[in-house]
Coordinates of C-alpha atoms and ligand atoms in Angstrom, one line a residue:
M153 CA 94.7 114.6 106.0
T154 CA 97.9 114.1 107.9
R155 CA 98.0 111.8 110.9
V156 CA 98.1 113.2 114.5
L157 CA 100.7 111.7 116.8
R158 CA 100.2 112.1 120.6
N159 CA 102.4 111.4 123.6
Y160 CA 101.9 108.1 125.4
V161 CA 101.8 108.4 129.2
G162 CA 100.7 105.7 131.6
G163 CA 98.9 103.8 129.0
E164 CA 97.0 106.8 127.5
F165 CA 97.6 108.9 124.4
V166 CA 97.7 112.6 125.6
D167 CA 98.0 115.9 123.9
G168 CA 100.8 118.4 124.3
A169 CA 100.6 122.1 124.8
S170 CA 101.8 122.8 121.2
S171 CA 102.4 120.8 118.0
F172 CA 104.7 120.6 115.1
E173 CA 104.6 119.2 111.6
K174 CA 106.7 116.3 110.5
I175 CA 107.8 116.9 106.9
S176 CA 108.5 114.1 104.3
P177 CA 112.1 114.0 103.1
V178 CA 110.8 112.5 99.8
D179 CA 108.6 115.4 98.6
G180 CA 108.3 118.0 101.3
G181 CA 104.7 117.1 102.1
A182 CA 103.3 116.9 105.6
V183 CA 103.5 113.4 107.2
A184 CA 102.0 114.0 110.6
T185 CA 101.1 116.7 113.2
V186 CA 103.0 115.8 116.4
H187 CA 102.0 116.9 119.9
E188 CA 105.0 118.3 121.6
A189 CA 105.5 117.3 125.2
D190 CA 105.8 120.2 127.6
A191 CA 107.0 120.0 131.2
V192 CA 103.5 118.8 132.4
V193 CA 103.6 115.9 130.0
V194 CA 107.2 115.0 130.7
D195 CA 106.5 115.1 134.5
A196 CA 103.4 112.9 134.0
A197 CA 105.5 110.4 131.9
V198 CA 108.2 110.1 134.5
A199 CA 105.6 109.8 137.3
A200 CA 103.8 107.1 135.3
A201 CA 107.1 105.2 135.0
R202 CA 107.8 105.5 138.7
A203 CA 104.3 104.3 139.6
A204 CA 104.7 101.3 137.4
L205 CA 108.0 100.4 139.1
N206 CA 106.3 100.7 142.5
G207 CA 103.4 98.5 141.4
P208 CA 103.3 94.8 140.3
W209 CA 105.8 95.4 137.5
G210 CA 108.4 96.0 140.2
R211 CA 107.9 92.5 141.4
S212 CA 107.7 90.8 138.0
T213 CA 109.9 87.8 137.4
V214 CA 112.5 87.2 134.8
A215 CA 110.4 84.4 133.3
Q216 CA 107.4 86.8 133.1
R217 CA 109.4 89.5 131.4
A218 CA 111.1 87.1 128.9
A219 CA 107.6 85.9 127.9
L220 CA 106.5 89.5 127.6
L221 CA 109.4 90.4 125.3
R222 CA 108.6 87.4 123.1
R223 CA 104.9 88.5 122.9
I224 CA 106.1 92.0 121.9
A225 CA 108.3 90.5 119.2
G226 CA 105.3 88.5 117.9
R227 CA 103.1 91.5 117.9
I228 CA 105.7 93.5 116.0
E229 CA 105.7 90.8 113.3
E230 CA 101.9 90.9 113.2
R231 CA 101.9 94.6 112.7
F232 CA 105.0 94.6 110.5
E233 CA 103.4 96.3 107.5
D234 CA 102.0 99.2 109.7
L235 CA 105.5 99.8 111.2
L236 CA 107.1 99.6 107.8
A237 CA 104.7 102.2 106.5
A238 CA 105.3 104.5 109.5
E239 CA 109.1 104.2 109.2
V240 CA 109.1 104.7 105.5
A241 CA 106.8 107.8 105.7
D242 CA 109.1 109.4 108.2
T243 CA 112.5 108.6 106.6
G244 CA 111.8 108.0 102.9
K245 CA 114.1 105.0 103.0
P246 CA 113.6 102.3 100.3
I247 CA 110.9 99.9 101.5
A248 CA 113.1 96.9 100.7
Q249 CA 115.8 98.1 103.1
A250 CA 113.3 99.0 105.9
R251 CA 111.7 95.5 105.6
K252 CA 115.0 93.7 105.7
L253 CA 116.9 95.8 108.3
D254 CA 114.8 98.2 110.3
I255 CA 111.6 96.5 111.2
A256 CA 113.0 92.9 111.2
R257 CA 115.6 94.0 113.7
A258 CA 112.9 95.5 116.0
A259 CA 111.5 92.0 116.5
Q260 CA 114.9 90.4 116.8
N261 CA 115.9 92.9 119.5
F262 CA 113.1 91.7 121.7
R263 CA 113.7 88.0 121.1
S264 CA 117.5 88.3 121.6
F265 CA 117.1 90.1 124.9
A266 CA 114.4 87.6 126.0
D267 CA 117.1 84.9 125.5
T268 CA 119.8 87.0 127.3
I269 CA 117.8 87.7 130.4
A270 CA 116.5 84.1 130.6
A271 CA 120.1 82.8 130.4
E272 CA 121.7 85.2 132.9
G273 CA 123.4 83.3 135.8
L274 CA 123.9 84.5 139.4
D275 CA 127.0 86.6 140.0
S276 CA 128.4 84.9 143.1
Y277 CA 131.7 84.4 145.0
L278 CA 132.8 82.3 147.9
T279 CA 135.4 84.1 150.0
D280 CA 137.7 82.6 152.7
T281 CA 137.5 84.5 155.9
A282 CA 140.3 85.0 158.5
D283 CA 138.7 82.7 161.1
G284 CA 138.7 79.7 158.7
G285 CA 135.1 80.2 157.7
R286 CA 133.7 81.5 154.5
A287 CA 131.4 84.2 153.1
L288 CA 129.0 83.9 150.3
N289 CA 128.7 86.9 148.1
Y290 CA 125.9 87.1 145.6
A291 CA 124.7 90.1 143.6
V292 CA 121.0 90.7 143.1
G293 CA 120.5 92.6 139.8
K294 CA 117.7 95.1 140.3
P295 CA 116.3 97.4 137.7
L296 CA 118.0 100.8 137.3
G297 CA 114.6 102.4 137.7
V298 CA 113.1 105.1 135.4
V299 CA 115.3 105.1 132.2
A300 CA 115.2 108.0 129.7
V301 CA 115.7 106.6 126.2
I302 CA 116.7 109.3 123.6
V303 CA 117.1 108.1 120.1
P304 CA 117.9 109.6 116.6
W305 CA 116.2 109.4 113.2
N306 CA 118.5 107.3 111.1
L307 CA 117.3 103.8 112.2
P308 CA 114.4 104.9 114.4
L309 CA 112.7 101.7 115.4
L310 CA 115.8 99.6 115.3
L311 CA 117.7 101.9 117.7
L312 CA 114.8 102.5 120.0
T313 CA 114.0 98.8 120.5
W314 CA 117.7 98.1 120.9
K315 CA 117.4 100.0 124.2
V316 CA 113.8 99.5 125.2
A317 CA 114.0 95.6 124.9
P318 CA 116.8 95.2 127.4
A319 CA 115.5 98.0 129.6
I320 CA 112.1 96.4 130.0
G321 CA 113.6 92.9 130.1
C322 CA 115.6 94.0 133.2
G323 CA 112.4 95.3 134.8
N324 CA 112.8 99.1 134.2
A325 CA 110.2 101.5 133.1
V326 CA 111.1 103.8 130.2
V327 CA 110.3 107.3 128.9
V328 CA 111.2 107.4 125.3
K329 CA 112.0 110.6 123.4
P330 CA 112.1 109.7 119.7
S331 CA 113.7 112.1 117.2
E332 CA 111.4 115.0 116.1
E333 CA 112.2 113.7 112.5
T334 CA 110.8 110.2 113.2
P335 CA 108.0 110.3 115.7
S336 CA 105.8 107.6 114.0
S337 CA 107.1 104.2 114.8
A338 CA 107.7 104.9 118.5
T339 CA 104.0 106.0 118.7
L340 CA 102.8 102.9 116.9
L341 CA 105.0 100.8 119.2
A342 CA 102.9 102.2 122.1
E343 CA 99.8 100.5 120.7
I344 CA 101.8 97.3 120.2
M345 CA 103.1 97.4 123.8
A346 CA 99.5 97.7 125.1
E347 CA 98.4 94.8 122.8
A348 CA 101.2 92.6 124.1
G349 CA 100.2 93.2 127.7
V350 CA 102.9 95.6 128.8
P351 CA 101.6 97.2 132.0
D352 CA 100.6 100.9 131.8
G353 CA 103.5 103.2 132.6
V354 CA 106.3 100.8 131.6
Y355 CA 106.6 102.3 128.1
N356 CA 106.0 106.0 127.8
V357 CA 106.6 108.3 124.8
V358 CA 107.2 112.0 124.9
H359 CA 107.6 113.9 121.6
G360 CA 109.6 117.0 120.8
F361 CA 113.0 118.4 120.2
G362 CA 116.2 118.5 122.2
T363 CA 117.3 121.8 123.8
G364 CA 114.4 123.7 125.4
S365 CA 112.0 120.9 124.6
A366 CA 111.1 117.3 125.6
G367 CA 114.7 116.1 125.3
E368 CA 116.1 118.6 127.8
L369 CA 113.1 118.4 130.0
L370 CA 113.6 114.6 130.3
T371 CA 117.4 114.6 130.8
T372 CA 117.2 117.3 133.5
H373 CA 114.3 115.7 135.3
H374 CA 115.0 115.1 139.0
D375 CA 113.3 111.7 139.1
I376 CA 115.0 109.7 136.3
D377 CA 117.6 107.1 137.2
G378 CA 119.7 106.9 134.1
V379 CA 119.9 108.0 130.4
T380 CA 120.6 105.9 127.4
F381 CA 121.2 107.9 124.3
T382 CA 122.1 107.4 120.7
G383 CA 122.9 110.5 118.6
E384 CA 125.5 113.1 117.9
S385 CA 128.6 113.4 120.1
R386 CA 127.8 117.1 120.8
T387 CA 124.4 116.2 122.1
G388 CA 125.9 113.4 124.3
S389 CA 128.2 116.1 125.8
S390 CA 125.1 118.3 126.6
I391 CA 123.3 115.3 128.2
M392 CA 126.3 114.5 130.3
K393 CA 126.3 118.0 131.7
A394 CA 122.5 117.8 132.2
V395 CA 122.7 114.7 134.4
A396 CA 125.9 115.7 136.2
P397 CA 124.1 117.4 139.2
W398 CA 122.5 114.0 140.0
V399 CA 125.5 111.9 139.0
R400 CA 123.2 109.7 136.9
P401 CA 124.6 106.8 134.8
V402 CA 124.7 107.2 131.1
S403 CA 125.1 104.9 128.1
F404 CA 126.0 106.8 124.9
E405 CA 126.3 105.6 121.3
L406 CA 127.5 108.6 119.5
G407 CA 129.0 109.6 116.1
G408 CA 131.8 108.2 114.1
K409 CA 134.3 109.0 111.4
N410 CA 134.9 105.4 110.5
A411 CA 137.8 104.1 108.4
A412 CA 138.1 101.2 105.9
L413 CA 141.6 99.9 105.3
V414 CA 142.0 98.1 102.0
F415 CA 145.2 96.0 101.5
D416 CA 146.5 95.1 98.1
D417 CA 145.9 91.4 98.7
A418 CA 142.1 91.9 99.3
D419 CA 139.5 90.2 97.2
L420 CA 138.5 93.3 95.3
D421 CA 135.1 92.1 94.2
R422 CA 134.0 91.5 97.8
T423 CA 135.8 94.6 99.0
V424 CA 134.3 97.0 96.6
E425 CA 130.8 95.6 97.2
G426 CA 131.4 95.8 101.0
L427 CA 132.8 99.4 100.7
G428 CA 129.8 100.4 98.7
R429 CA 127.4 99.1 101.4
S430 CA 129.5 100.7 104.1
I431 CA 129.6 104.1 102.5
F432 CA 126.1 104.3 101.0
T433 CA 123.7 102.2 103.1
N434 CA 120.8 104.3 104.4
T435 CA 122.1 107.2 102.3
G436 CA 125.3 107.1 104.5
Q437 CA 123.2 107.8 107.6
V438 CA 124.4 104.9 109.8
C439 CA 126.8 105.7 112.6
L440 CA 128.9 102.8 111.4
C441 CA 129.2 104.1 107.8
T442 CA 132.7 104.5 106.3
E443 CA 133.6 108.0 105.5
R444 CA 137.4 107.5 105.2
V445 CA 138.9 104.8 102.9
Y446 CA 142.6 104.1 103.0
V447 CA 143.8 102.0 100.1
Q448 CA 147.2 100.4 99.5
R449 CA 148.9 102.2 96.6
G450 CA 149.1 99.2 94.3
V451 CA 145.3 98.9 94.0
F452 CA 144.3 102.5 94.7
D453 CA 143.4 103.5 91.1
E454 CA 141.4 100.3 90.6
V455 CA 139.5 100.6 93.8
V456 CA 138.7 104.3 93.1
A457 CA 137.5 103.4 89.6
R458 CA 135.3 100.5 90.7
L459 CA 133.8 102.3 93.6
A460 CA 133.0 105.4 91.5
K461 CA 131.3 103.1 89.0
L462 CA 129.2 101.5 91.8
A463 CA 128.3 105.0 93.2
A464 CA 127.1 106.1 89.8
E465 CA 124.7 103.2 89.6
F466 CA 122.6 104.1 92.6
R467 CA 119.0 105.2 91.8
P468 CA 117.3 107.7 93.9
G469 CA 113.5 107.5 93.9
L470 CA 110.3 106.7 95.7
P471 CA 110.5 104.2 98.6
D472 CA 108.0 101.8 97.0
D473 CA 109.7 101.8 93.6
P474 CA 111.5 98.4 93.4
L475 CA 114.2 100.1 91.2
T476 CA 115.0 102.6 94.0
T477 CA 118.4 101.9 95.7
M478 CA 118.9 105.2 97.5
G479 CA 116.5 107.3 99.6
P480 CA 116.8 111.0 100.4
L481 CA 118.7 112.4 103.4
I482 CA 116.4 112.9 106.4
S483 CA 115.6 116.6 105.9
Q484 CA 116.5 119.8 104.0
A485 CA 118.4 121.0 107.1
H486 CA 120.6 117.9 107.1
R487 CA 121.1 118.1 103.3
A488 CA 122.3 121.7 103.7
K489 CA 124.9 120.4 106.2
V490 CA 126.0 117.7 103.8
L491 CA 126.1 120.1 100.9
S492 CA 128.3 122.4 102.9
Y493 CA 130.9 119.6 103.2
L494 CA 130.6 119.0 99.4
S495 CA 131.7 122.6 98.7
L496 CA 134.2 122.5 101.5
A497 CA 135.9 119.4 100.0
T498 CA 136.4 121.2 96.7
R499 CA 137.8 124.2 98.5
Q500 CA 140.1 121.9 100.4
G501 CA 141.6 120.5 97.2
A502 CA 139.5 117.4 96.7
E503 CA 139.0 115.8 93.3
C504 CA 135.4 114.6 93.1
V505 CA 135.4 111.2 91.4
A506 CA 131.6 110.5 91.8
G507 CA 128.5 112.6 92.4
G508 CA 129.2 115.9 94.1
G509 CA 125.7 117.5 94.1
I510 CA 122.0 117.2 93.9
P511 CA 120.6 114.6 91.4
D512 CA 118.0 115.5 88.8
M513 CA 114.6 114.4 90.2
P514 CA 111.1 114.5 88.7
S515 CA 109.3 117.7 89.7
A516 CA 107.0 115.9 92.2
L517 CA 110.1 115.1 94.2
S518 CA 111.9 118.4 93.8
E519 CA 111.2 119.4 97.4
G520 CA 112.9 116.2 98.7
A521 CA 116.3 116.1 100.4
W522 CA 118.0 114.2 97.6
I523 CA 121.8 114.0 97.3
E524 CA 124.2 112.2 95.0
P525 CA 126.5 109.5 96.3
T526 CA 129.9 111.3 96.4
L527 CA 133.5 110.2 96.5
W528 CA 136.7 112.3 96.7
T529 CA 140.4 111.7 96.3
G530 CA 143.2 114.2 97.1
L531 CA 142.1 115.1 100.6
D532 CA 144.6 115.4 103.4
N533 CA 143.8 113.6 106.6
A534 CA 144.0 116.9 108.4
T535 CA 141.1 118.5 106.5
A536 CA 137.7 119.1 108.2
V537 CA 136.1 116.8 105.5
M538 CA 138.3 113.9 106.7
R539 CA 137.9 114.7 110.4
E540 CA 134.3 115.6 111.0
E541 CA 131.3 113.3 110.8
I542 CA 129.3 114.3 107.7
F543 CA 126.5 111.6 107.9
G544 CA 125.8 111.4 104.2
P545 CA 126.7 109.0 101.3
V546 CA 130.2 110.4 101.0
A547 CA 133.8 109.2 101.5
G548 CA 137.3 110.4 100.9
L549 CA 139.8 107.8 99.4
V550 CA 143.5 108.1 100.4
P551 CA 146.5 105.9 99.3
F552 CA 148.9 104.4 101.8
D553 CA 152.1 102.3 101.4
T554 CA 152.6 100.3 104.6
E555 CA 150.5 98.6 107.3
Q556 CA 151.9 100.9 109.9
E557 CA 150.9 104.0 107.9
A558 CA 147.4 102.6 107.4
I559 CA 147.0 102.0 111.1
R560 CA 148.3 105.5 111.9
L561 CA 145.9 107.2 109.4
A562 CA 142.9 105.2 110.5
N563 CA 143.5 106.0 114.2
D564 CA 144.2 109.7 113.5
T565 CA 140.7 110.8 114.7
K566 CA 138.9 111.9 117.8
Y567 CA 136.1 109.4 117.1
G568 CA 136.4 105.6 117.7
L569 CA 133.3 103.8 116.7
A570 CA 134.0 101.2 113.9
A571 CA 136.6 100.2 111.3
A572 CA 136.7 97.6 108.5
V573 CA 139.8 95.8 107.3
W574 CA 139.8 94.3 103.9
T575 CA 142.6 91.7 103.3
R576 CA 143.1 88.0 102.4
D577 CA 145.9 87.7 105.0
L578 CA 144.0 86.7 108.1
D579 CA 147.1 87.3 110.3
R580 CA 147.1 90.9 109.1
G581 CA 143.3 91.1 109.5
H582 CA 143.5 90.1 113.2
R583 CA 146.6 92.2 113.8
V584 CA 145.3 95.4 112.2
A585 CA 141.7 95.0 113.6
Q586 CA 143.1 94.7 117.1
R587 CA 145.1 97.9 116.8
M588 CA 142.1 100.0 115.7
N589 CA 141.1 102.5 118.4
V590 CA 137.4 101.6 118.0
G591 CA 134.6 99.7 119.8
M592 CA 134.0 97.5 116.8
A593 CA 136.3 96.3 114.0
W594 CA 135.2 94.1 111.1
V595 CA 137.5 92.0 108.9
N596 CA 136.2 91.4 105.4
A597 CA 132.7 92.5 106.5
W598 CA 130.7 95.5 107.6
Y599 CA 127.7 95.8 109.9
L600 CA 127.6 92.0 110.5
R601 CA 125.9 91.8 113.9
D602 CA 125.6 89.3 116.7
L603 CA 123.3 91.0 119.2
R604 CA 125.2 89.5 122.1
S605 CA 128.5 91.2 121.3
P606 CA 129.5 94.6 122.8
F607 CA 128.4 97.5 120.7
G608 CA 129.6 101.1 121.3
G609 CA 132.6 103.3 120.8
V610 CA 135.6 105.1 122.4
G611 CA 136.5 108.8 122.4
L612 CA 133.9 111.0 120.9
S613 CA 132.0 107.9 119.8
G614 CA 130.5 107.0 123.2
V615 CA 130.5 105.8 126.7
G616 CA 129.8 102.2 127.6
R617 CA 128.7 99.2 125.6
E618 CA 125.3 97.7 124.9
G619 CA 124.4 94.2 123.5
G620 CA 123.6 90.9 125.4
R621 CA 125.0 90.9 128.9
H622 CA 126.7 94.3 128.3
S623 CA 123.2 95.8 128.1
M624 CA 122.2 94.1 131.3
R625 CA 125.1 95.6 133.1
F626 CA 123.8 99.1 132.2
Y627 CA 120.1 98.4 132.8
T628 CA 120.5 96.8 136.2
S629 CA 121.9 98.0 139.5
P630 CA 123.3 95.2 141.5
T631 CA 123.1 94.9 145.3
N632 CA 125.7 92.6 146.6
V633 CA 124.7 90.5 149.6
C634 CA 127.6 89.1 151.7
V635 CA 126.6 86.3 154.1
R636 CA 129.2 85.2 156.6
I637 CA 129.3 81.5 157.1
A638 CA 131.2 81.1 160.4
G639 CA 133.7 78.2 160.6
G640 CA 133.8 75.2 162.9
G641 CA 131.2 76.2 165.5
D642 CA 133.8 78.1 167.6
D643 CA 132.7 81.6 166.5
Ligands
NAD1976 P1 121.0 114.3 117.6 O1 122.0 114.2 118.7 O2 120.8 115.6 117.0 O3 119.6 113.9 118.2 C1 119.4 112.6 118.8 C2 118.2 112.7 119.8 O4 118.6 113.6 120.9 C3 116.9 113.3 119.2 O5 115.8 112.7 119.7 C4 117.0 114.8 119.6 O6 115.7 115.4 119.7 C5 117.6 114.6 121.0 N1 118.3 115.8 121.5 C6 118.9 116.7 120.9 N2 119.5 117.6 121.7 C7 119.2 117.2 123.0 C8 119.4 117.7 124.3 N3 120.1 118.9 124.5 N4 119.0 117.1 125.3 C9 118.3 115.9 125.2 N5 118.0 115.4 124.0 C10 118.4 116.1 122.9 O7 121.3 113.2 116.6 P2 120.5 113.0 115.2 O8 120.9 114.1 114.3 O9 119.1 112.6 115.5 O10 121.2 111.6 114.7 C11 122.4 111.6 114.0 C12 123.6 111.4 114.9 O11 123.4 110.2 115.6 C13 124.9 111.1 114.1 O12 125.9 111.9 114.8 C14 125.1 109.7 114.3 O13 126.5 109.3 114.2 C15 124.6 109.4 115.6 N6 124.2 108.0 115.8 C16 125.1 107.2 116.5 C17 124.8 105.8 116.6 C18 125.7 104.9 117.4 O14 125.3 103.8 117.7 N7 126.9 105.3 117.7 C19 123.7 105.3 116.0 C20 122.8 106.2 115.3 C21 123.1 107.5 115.2
6OH1977 C1 124.0 103.5 114.0 O1 123.5 104.3 113.3 C2 123.7 102.2 114.0 C3 123.6 101.5 115.2 C4 123.3 100.1 115.1 C5 123.0 99.4 116.2 O2 123.0 99.9 117.4 C6 122.7 98.0 116.1 O3 122.4 97.4 117.1 O4 122.8 97.4 115.0

């Protein structure tokens, strides 16, 4: 029997008017029946969040909220195996990866933001006035209010908690809309929130799709105060339009078409290992994944050969098989999109040097969304394959001659999320990284995170930054108080 997942509103699990099936990307079987939130449920969730803000939660202190975030982190660790099972059932990702990255980061997100809010200082200025006196300005950071949190399916719990932790830490109430592909961990988190003592209405979950469903109902709701969204650039654009009538603040972490730049002095062992992780982690379904690799001509053939060998060594399989090193894509629909780029690459003149199709799988897994890690050479930077986000375990490799040319090729994109520079020359590492038109550039590393640093992108890759105090800026709304201190008693 499949599980039934309900919406979570004001501390209660509630049905929706209709339901949909969540399908496993591993074998095509049913994972869960999910209650879809209609307008009545979304309204109730927003109202529950508003009521929480108007109650004792609205008067909670930073110290109380920091303690609460730490309790949530502790409870996540106690229910680690439940969350792991939920996440793996939805995504099919190898358990070892979900254990190390996805679920572990959920607890870290809460702890990190507990530290951030507890350490936040007062934003204050002393101003000289014309009469020789002074004025004291200080800004009181108040919660933004009811925050709509809309997240994708690739790192479901990690990305959800990356937003929910600072939102709650800053005293907001949230209505979360997880992806229709990954409804399980957000629902389980509702139980964890209740167990940790989060007041009713502070964390609400509405299930469903985007357009014409819970996502749109939430972003067009008249009583939300802001939207934080992670997902596709096109969806970000729709949400921006949806909130325009109310001029609501948004924070968007969107797609990428990220470049790696490999110089001929790079440590090739570290570089190829790093490239492999950056292209293939989570079956290429991380917004930060590299899909364009620019390699200096002198080492091009060697990098291609070594990376192709590494790609061929990946083993698709069941999440709990210790030998599995690559899971499926999230769904058949997403695989159809990735496969369409595989055939387009060939039509656009690519030479496929690794993968290129669907791997042979045992018959029990034949309905899964499996795909081969794929590498191409011979693609021009102007081709759709090199310009559009594919979001699969794929990359095109292109040679370059000079540093200037590498910078120009890497920056020749409408996206601007991340880049990775591989070189032993640290002057060049800094120089090139600083010239990348992106939110995040790594040198001799990829996806190495400090949760206090600004995370986000430019261009089609997003609006705003989150992380540490950058998150606090989005999740709070300051009121500046200016107190005149008259000078000398002659005023
Ligand atoms: P998506 O944009 O299709 O969906 C994301 C979420 O938005 C889902 O919950 C979906 O139901 C909802 N949604 C869709 N249309 C909506 C609408 N009109 N109104 C309101 N909500 C709507 O993205 P996805 O396919 O789930 O995720 C993959 C994409 O996410 C990729 O483009 C990837 O690059 C991006 N992503 C970016 C980051 C980042 O930090 N920059 C992180 C993870 C994923
Ligand atoms: C995108 O798929 C990954 C985003 C990662 C983060 O937001 C993070 O905090 O690590």
